[in-house]
């Protein structure tokens, strides 16, 4: 399996990931930010069909509610029904359409009566265009300002918010991190009930 082959649906399945630490470890390994939220509303994993019971996931989709201000900007008083795709990662060896297969399967496992609006972002700092979201019928909602971008000596991105802690600029610099110009993120919304404007 080279990571360039096309995923065969018969070889892969998406299931709930029971352990948050397991999901977090894989996200920290594969996600460009190297970080993971401390909790999740949904954790879904991409598994080989022949190793579901005993194998680790080859990808993880992690969903959490966004900040209230973000949710309110989308649906106003109905802000409690917005859920954010916080992390989507797959191992390098997963076939090239594995991420879209994981995300589409994960979306079907969400209670859309409870969470009618989904939101996520494409990070232009990483060269992401949101093609995977467009392919799964998300609506491009335009650019939004991004937060600080920091890099370590190896070029790895580090966020100021890690777990319960938000580091100051001085603390980030004390860790040997360098601030880089932030480029905007592109927001995408999935709203089959038409609750948002646009």
PDB file of C-alpha atoms in Angstrom:
ATOM      1  CA  UNK A   1       0.000   0.000   0.000  1.00  0.00           C
ATOM      2  CA  UNK A   2       1.752   3.147  -1.186  1.00  0.00           C
ATOM      3  CA  UNK A   3      -0.605   5.975  -0.287  1.00  0.00           C
ATOM      4  CA  UNK A   4      -1.174   6.702  -3.977  1.00  0.00           C
ATOM      5  CA  UNK A   5      -3.485   3.778  -4.750  1.00  0.00           C
ATOM      6  CA  UNK A   6      -7.241   4.233  -4.740  1.00  0.00           C
ATOM      7  CA  UNK A   7      -8.986   3.103  -1.574  1.00  0.00           C
ATOM      8  CA  UNK A   8     -11.201   0.053  -2.019  1.00  0.00           C
ATOM      9  CA  UNK A   9     -14.243   0.359   0.226  1.00  0.00           C
ATOM     10  CA  UNK A  10     -14.277  -3.362   0.901  1.00  0.00           C
ATOM     11  CA  UNK A  11     -10.846  -3.058   2.556  1.00  0.00           C
ATOM     12  CA  UNK A  12     -11.718  -0.222   4.966  1.00  0.00           C
ATOM     13  CA  UNK A  13     -14.372   0.671   7.529  1.00  0.00           C
ATOM     14  CA  UNK A  14     -15.045   3.627   9.800  1.00  0.00           C
ATOM     15  CA  UNK A  15     -15.996   3.032  13.427  1.00  0.00           C
ATOM     16  CA  UNK A  16     -16.131   4.860  16.724  1.00  0.00           C
ATOM     17  CA  UNK A  17     -12.754   5.198  18.462  1.00  0.00           C
ATOM     18  CA  UNK A  18     -13.396   4.299  22.094  1.00  0.00           C
ATOM     19  CA  UNK A  19     -10.224   5.740  23.602  1.00  0.00           C
ATOM     20  CA  UNK A  20      -9.574   9.486  23.430  1.00  0.00           C
ATOM     21  CA  UNK A  21      -5.884   9.015  24.345  1.00  0.00           C
ATOM     22  CA  UNK A  22      -5.514   6.622  21.401  1.00  0.00           C
ATOM     23  CA  UNK A  23      -7.121   9.116  19.012  1.00  0.00           C
ATOM     24  CA  UNK A  24      -5.061  11.972  20.470  1.00  0.00           C
ATOM     25  CA  UNK A  25      -1.795  10.053  20.049  1.00  0.00           C
ATOM     26  CA  UNK A  26      -2.492   9.405  16.370  1.00  0.00           C
ATOM     27  CA  UNK A  27      -3.581  12.996  15.774  1.00  0.00           C
ATOM     28  CA  UNK A  28      -0.412  14.333  17.410  1.00  0.00           C
ATOM     29  CA  UNK A  29       1.631  12.006  15.204  1.00  0.00           C
ATOM     30  CA  UNK A  30      -0.050  12.789  11.882  1.00  0.00           C
ATOM     31  CA  UNK A  31      -1.633  16.246  12.144  1.00  0.00           C
ATOM     32  CA  UNK A  32       0.522  19.198  11.067  1.00  0.00           C
ATOM     33  CA  UNK A  33      -0.322  21.104  14.267  1.00  0.00           C
ATOM     34  CA  UNK A  34       0.938  18.299  16.489  1.00  0.00           C
ATOM     35  CA  UNK A  35      -1.919  19.072  18.870  1.00  0.00           C
ATOM     36  CA  UNK A  36      -5.286  17.620  19.831  1.00  0.00           C
ATOM     37  CA  UNK A  37      -8.253  18.879  21.887  1.00  0.00           C
ATOM     38  CA  UNK A  38      -8.649  17.266  25.311  1.00  0.00           C
ATOM     39  CA  UNK A  39     -12.186  16.030  24.619  1.00  0.00           C
ATOM     40  CA  UNK A  40     -14.394  15.148  21.690  1.00  0.00           C
ATOM     41  CA  UNK A  41     -18.088  14.821  20.938  1.00  0.00           C
ATOM     42  CA  UNK A  42     -17.319  12.219  18.267  1.00  0.00           C
ATOM     43  CA  UNK A  43     -14.142  10.251  17.520  1.00  0.00           C
ATOM     44  CA  UNK A  44     -14.225   8.109  14.386  1.00  0.00           C
ATOM     45  CA  UNK A  45     -11.404   5.956  13.091  1.00  0.00           C
ATOM     46  CA  UNK A  46     -10.463   4.489   9.725  1.00  0.00           C
ATOM     47  CA  UNK A  47      -9.707   0.778  10.146  1.00  0.00           C
ATOM     48  CA  UNK A  48      -8.602  -2.023   7.893  1.00  0.00           C
ATOM     49  CA  UNK A  49     -11.591  -4.332   7.485  1.00  0.00           C
ATOM     50  CA  UNK A  50      -9.499  -7.353   8.455  1.00  0.00           C
ATOM     51  CA  UNK A  51      -8.220  -5.773  11.702  1.00  0.00           C
ATOM     52  CA  UNK A  52     -11.113  -3.869  13.264  1.00  0.00           C
ATOM     53  CA  UNK A  53     -11.130  -5.776  16.560  1.00  0.00           C
ATOM     54  CA  UNK A  54      -7.394  -5.741  17.200  1.00  0.00           C
ATOM     55  CA  UNK A  55      -5.915  -3.073  14.948  1.00  0.00           C
ATOM     56  CA  UNK A  56      -5.296   0.616  15.468  1.00  0.00           C
ATOM     57  CA  UNK A  57      -7.017   3.169  13.240  1.00  0.00           C
ATOM     58  CA  UNK A  58      -5.164   4.480  10.204  1.00  0.00           C
ATOM     59  CA  UNK A  59      -7.024   7.783  10.420  1.00  0.00           C
ATOM     60  CA  UNK A  60      -9.103   9.818  12.845  1.00  0.00           C
ATOM     61  CA  UNK A  61     -11.926  12.351  12.497  1.00  0.00           C
ATOM     62  CA  UNK A  62     -12.502  14.311  15.689  1.00  0.00           C
ATOM     63  CA  UNK A  63     -15.507  16.589  16.251  1.00  0.00           C
ATOM     64  CA  UNK A  64     -16.114  19.177  18.984  1.00  0.00           C
ATOM     65  CA  UNK A  65     -18.440  22.169  19.392  1.00  0.00           C
ATOM     66  CA  UNK A  66     -16.818  25.400  18.163  1.00  0.00           C
ATOM     67  CA  UNK A  67     -16.609  28.531  20.275  1.00  0.00           C
ATOM     68  CA  UNK A  68     -19.965  30.111  20.987  1.00  0.00           C
ATOM     69  CA  UNK A  69     -19.040  33.216  18.976  1.00  0.00           C
ATOM     70  CA  UNK A  70     -18.253  31.064  15.917  1.00  0.00           C
ATOM     71  CA  UNK A  71     -21.517  29.160  16.246  1.00  0.00           C
ATOM     72  CA  UNK A  72     -23.519  32.346  16.764  1.00  0.00           C
ATOM     73  CA  UNK A  73     -21.965  33.872  13.645  1.00  0.00           C
ATOM     74  CA  UNK A  74     -23.480  30.987  11.694  1.00  0.00           C
ATOM     75  CA  UNK A  75     -26.927  30.450  13.242  1.00  0.00           C
ATOM     76  CA  UNK A  76     -27.496  33.086  15.916  1.00  0.00           C
ATOM     77  CA  UNK A  77     -29.646  31.807  18.783  1.00  0.00           C
ATOM     78  CA  UNK A  78     -29.426  28.230  17.474  1.00  0.00           C
ATOM     79  CA  UNK A  79     -25.684  28.179  18.219  1.00  0.00           C
ATOM     80  CA  UNK A  80     -25.970  25.019  20.345  1.00  0.00           C
ATOM     81  CA  UNK A  81     -26.523  22.908  17.238  1.00  0.00           C
ATOM     82  CA  UNK A  82     -23.170  23.595  15.573  1.00  0.00           C
ATOM     83  CA  UNK A  83     -20.379  21.006  15.567  1.00  0.00           C
ATOM     84  CA  UNK A  84     -16.844  21.523  14.288  1.00  0.00           C
ATOM     85  CA  UNK A  85     -14.548  19.084  12.512  1.00  0.00           C
ATOM     86  CA  UNK A  86     -11.520  19.857  14.655  1.00  0.00           C
ATOM     87  CA  UNK A  87      -9.059  17.276  13.318  1.00  0.00           C
ATOM     88  CA  UNK A  88      -9.000  15.014  10.270  1.00  0.00           C
ATOM     89  CA  UNK A  89      -5.870  12.941   9.734  1.00  0.00           C
ATOM     90  CA  UNK A  90      -4.834   9.781   7.940  1.00  0.00           C
ATOM     91  CA  UNK A  91      -1.580   7.845   8.002  1.00  0.00           C
ATOM     92  CA  UNK A  92       0.743   8.494   5.048  1.00  0.00           C
ATOM     93  CA  UNK A  93       0.252   4.977   3.687  1.00  0.00           C
ATOM     94  CA  UNK A  94      -3.534   5.275   3.390  1.00  0.00           C
ATOM     95  CA  UNK A  95      -4.761   5.367  -0.232  1.00  0.00           C
ATOM     96  CA  UNK A  96      -5.200   8.857  -1.637  1.00  0.00           C
ATOM     97  CA  UNK A  97      -8.986   9.060  -1.199  1.00  0.00           C
ATOM     98  CA  UNK A  98      -8.855   7.729   2.359  1.00  0.00           C
ATOM     99  CA  UNK A  99      -9.385  11.120   3.997  1.00  0.00           C
ATOM    100  CA  UNK A 100     -12.555  11.858   2.029  1.00  0.00           C
ATOM    101  CA  UNK A 101     -13.843   8.319   2.709  1.00  0.00           C
ATOM    102  CA  UNK A 102     -13.198   8.775   6.445  1.00  0.00           C
ATOM    103  CA  UNK A 103     -14.841  12.190   6.565  1.00  0.00           C
ATOM    104  CA  UNK A 104     -17.941  11.232   4.577  1.00  0.00           C
ATOM    105  CA  UNK A 105     -18.409   8.096   6.698  1.00  0.00           C
ATOM    106  CA  UNK A 106     -17.857  10.075   9.891  1.00  0.00           C
ATOM    107  CA  UNK A 107     -20.460  12.664   8.867  1.00  0.00           C
ATOM    108  CA  UNK A 108     -23.033   9.916   8.432  1.00  0.00           C
ATOM    109  CA  UNK A 109     -22.393   8.772  12.025  1.00  0.00           C
ATOM    110  CA  UNK A 110     -23.264  12.179  13.519  1.00  0.00           C
ATOM    111  CA  UNK A 111     -26.754  12.799  14.924  1.00  0.00           C
ATOM    112  CA  UNK A 112     -27.776  15.566  12.528  1.00  0.00           C
ATOM    113  CA  UNK A 113     -30.962  16.311  14.450  1.00  0.00           C
ATOM    114  CA  UNK A 114     -28.769  17.246  17.410  1.00  0.00           C
ATOM    115  CA  UNK A 115     -26.016  18.799  15.256  1.00  0.00           C
ATOM    116  CA  UNK A 116     -27.682  20.183  12.100  1.00  0.00           C
ATOM    117  CA  UNK A 117     -24.778  22.476  11.165  1.00  0.00           C
ATOM    118  CA  UNK A 118     -21.163  21.403  10.708  1.00  0.00           C
ATOM    119  CA  UNK A 119     -18.228  23.785  10.312  1.00  0.00           C
ATOM    120  CA  UNK A 120     -14.544  23.342   9.513  1.00  0.00           C
ATOM    121  CA  UNK A 121     -11.593  25.247   8.071  1.00  0.00           C
ATOM    122  CA  UNK A 122      -8.982  24.832   5.354  1.00  0.00           C
ATOM    123  CA  UNK A 123      -5.611  26.176   6.510  1.00  0.00           C
ATOM    124  CA  UNK A 124      -4.062  28.186   3.688  1.00  0.00           C
ATOM    125  CA  UNK A 125      -0.769  28.262   5.616  1.00  0.00           C
ATOM    126  CA  UNK A 126      -0.556  24.558   4.812  1.00  0.00           C
ATOM    127  CA  UNK A 127      -1.574  25.005   1.188  1.00  0.00           C
ATOM    128  CA  UNK A 128      -4.995  23.501   1.880  1.00  0.00           C
ATOM    129  CA  UNK A 129      -7.729  24.548  -0.539  1.00  0.00           C
ATOM    130  CA  UNK A 130     -10.725  22.713   0.904  1.00  0.00           C
ATOM    131  CA  UNK A 131     -11.053  20.364  -2.067  1.00  0.00           C
ATOM    132  CA  UNK A 132     -11.940  17.500   0.259  1.00  0.00           C
ATOM    133  CA  UNK A 133     -14.820  19.546   1.709  1.00  0.00           C
ATOM    134  CA  UNK A 134     -16.134  20.586  -1.677  1.00  0.00           C
ATOM    135  CA  UNK A 135     -16.061  16.926  -2.728  1.00  0.00           C
ATOM    136  CA  UNK A 136     -18.345  16.045   0.188  1.00  0.00           C
ATOM    137  CA  UNK A 137     -20.839  18.890  -0.394  1.00  0.00           C
ATOM    138  CA  UNK A 138     -19.652  21.482   2.107  1.00  0.00           C
ATOM    139  CA  UNK A 139     -20.289  25.146   1.210  1.00  0.00           C
ATOM    140  CA  UNK A 140     -17.346  27.540   1.091  1.00  0.00           C
ATOM    141  CA  UNK A 141     -18.188  30.392   3.471  1.00  0.00           C
ATOM    142  CA  UNK A 142     -15.180  32.603   2.682  1.00  0.00           C
ATOM    143  CA  UNK A 143     -11.959  33.568   4.406  1.00  0.00           C
ATOM    144  CA  UNK A 144     -11.638  34.221   8.128  1.00  0.00           C
ATOM    145  CA  UNK A 145      -8.696  35.567  10.084  1.00  0.00           C
ATOM    146  CA  UNK A 146      -6.333  32.976  11.514  1.00  0.00           C
ATOM    147  CA  UNK A 147      -4.535  33.123  14.828  1.00  0.00           C
ATOM    148  CA  UNK A 148      -0.813  33.263  15.474  1.00  0.00           C
ATOM    149  CA  UNK A 149       1.409  30.882  13.540  1.00  0.00           C
ATOM    150  CA  UNK A 150       4.562  29.682  15.307  1.00  0.00           C
ATOM    151  CA  UNK A 151       7.308  27.311  14.163  1.00  0.00           C
ATOM    152  CA  UNK A 152      10.007  25.406  15.967  1.00  0.00           C
ATOM    153  CA  UNK A 153      13.565  25.011  14.671  1.00  0.00           C
ATOM    154  CA  UNK A 154      12.475  22.072  12.476  1.00  0.00           C
ATOM    155  CA  UNK A 155       9.647  24.032  10.857  1.00  0.00           C
ATOM    156  CA  UNK A 156       6.934  22.236  12.810  1.00  0.00           C
ATOM    157  CA  UNK A 157       3.914  24.394  13.647  1.00  0.00           C
ATOM    158  CA  UNK A 158       3.046  24.984  17.297  1.00  0.00           C
ATOM    159  CA  UNK A 159      -0.118  26.622  18.560  1.00  0.00           C
ATOM    160  CA  UNK A 160      -0.263  29.014  21.484  1.00  0.00           C
ATOM    161  CA  UNK A 161      -3.186  27.052  22.923  1.00  0.00           C
ATOM    162  CA  UNK A 162      -2.225  23.565  24.071  1.00  0.00           C
ATOM    163  CA  UNK A 163      -4.655  21.659  26.233  1.00  0.00           C
ATOM    164  CA  UNK A 164      -5.813  23.900  29.082  1.00  0.00           C
ATOM    165  CA  UNK A 165      -2.974  26.377  28.601  1.00  0.00           C
ATOM    166  CA  UNK A 166      -2.634  29.392  26.317  1.00  0.00           C
ATOM    167  CA  UNK A 167       0.947  30.612  26.141  1.00  0.00           C
ATOM    168  CA  UNK A 168       1.852  34.293  25.861  1.00  0.00           C
ATOM    169  CA  UNK A 169       4.007  35.623  23.045  1.00  0.00           C
ATOM    170  CA  UNK A 170       6.923  35.880  25.478  1.00  0.00           C
ATOM    171  CA  UNK A 171       6.455  32.263  26.580  1.00  0.00           C
ATOM    172  CA  UNK A 172       6.362  31.083  22.968  1.00  0.00           C
ATOM    173  CA  UNK A 173       9.605  32.911  22.227  1.00  0.00           C
ATOM    174  CA  UNK A 174      11.159  31.495  25.401  1.00  0.00           C
ATOM    175  CA  UNK A 175      10.450  28.020  24.007  1.00  0.00           C
ATOM    176  CA  UNK A 176      12.574  28.880  20.968  1.00  0.00           C
ATOM    177  CA  UNK A 177       9.583  29.326  18.664  1.00  0.00           C
ATOM    178  CA  UNK A 178       9.423  31.855  15.843  1.00  0.00           C
ATOM    179  CA  UNK A 179       6.306  33.768  14.853  1.00  0.00           C
ATOM    180  CA  UNK A 180       5.357  33.573  11.189  1.00  0.00           C
ATOM    181  CA  UNK A 181       2.891  35.722   9.218  1.00  0.00           C
ATOM    182  CA  UNK A 182      -0.577  34.237   9.495  1.00  0.00           C
ATOM    183  CA  UNK A 183      -2.566  33.627   6.344  1.00  0.00           C
ATOM    184  CA  UNK A 184      -6.363  33.385   6.478  1.00  0.00           C
ATOM    185  CA  UNK A 185      -8.276  30.159   6.855  1.00  0.00           C
ATOM    186  CA  UNK A 186     -11.209  29.311   4.609  1.00  0.00           C
ATOM    187  CA  UNK A 187     -14.408  28.353   6.409  1.00  0.00           C
ATOM    188  CA  UNK A 188     -16.648  25.570   5.132  1.00  0.00           C
ATOM    189  CA  UNK A 189     -20.170  24.804   6.331  1.00  0.00           C
ATOM    190  CA  UNK A 190     -22.326  21.697   5.905  1.00  0.00           C
ATOM    191  CA  UNK A 191     -25.955  22.637   6.467  1.00  0.00           C
ATOM    192  CA  UNK A 192     -28.439  20.333   4.718  1.00  0.00           C
ATOM    193  CA  UNK A 193     -31.395  21.921   6.560  1.00  0.00           C
ATOM    194  CA  UNK A 194     -30.522  25.406   5.325  1.00  0.00           C
ATOM    195  CA  UNK A 195     -30.221  27.009   8.760  1.00  0.00           C
ATOM    196  CA  UNK A 196     -27.319  29.295   7.830  1.00  0.00           C
ATOM    197  CA  UNK A 197     -27.307  32.197   5.445  1.00  0.00           C
ATOM    198  CA  UNK A 198     -25.487  31.802   2.162  1.00  0.00           C
TER     199      UNK A 198
END
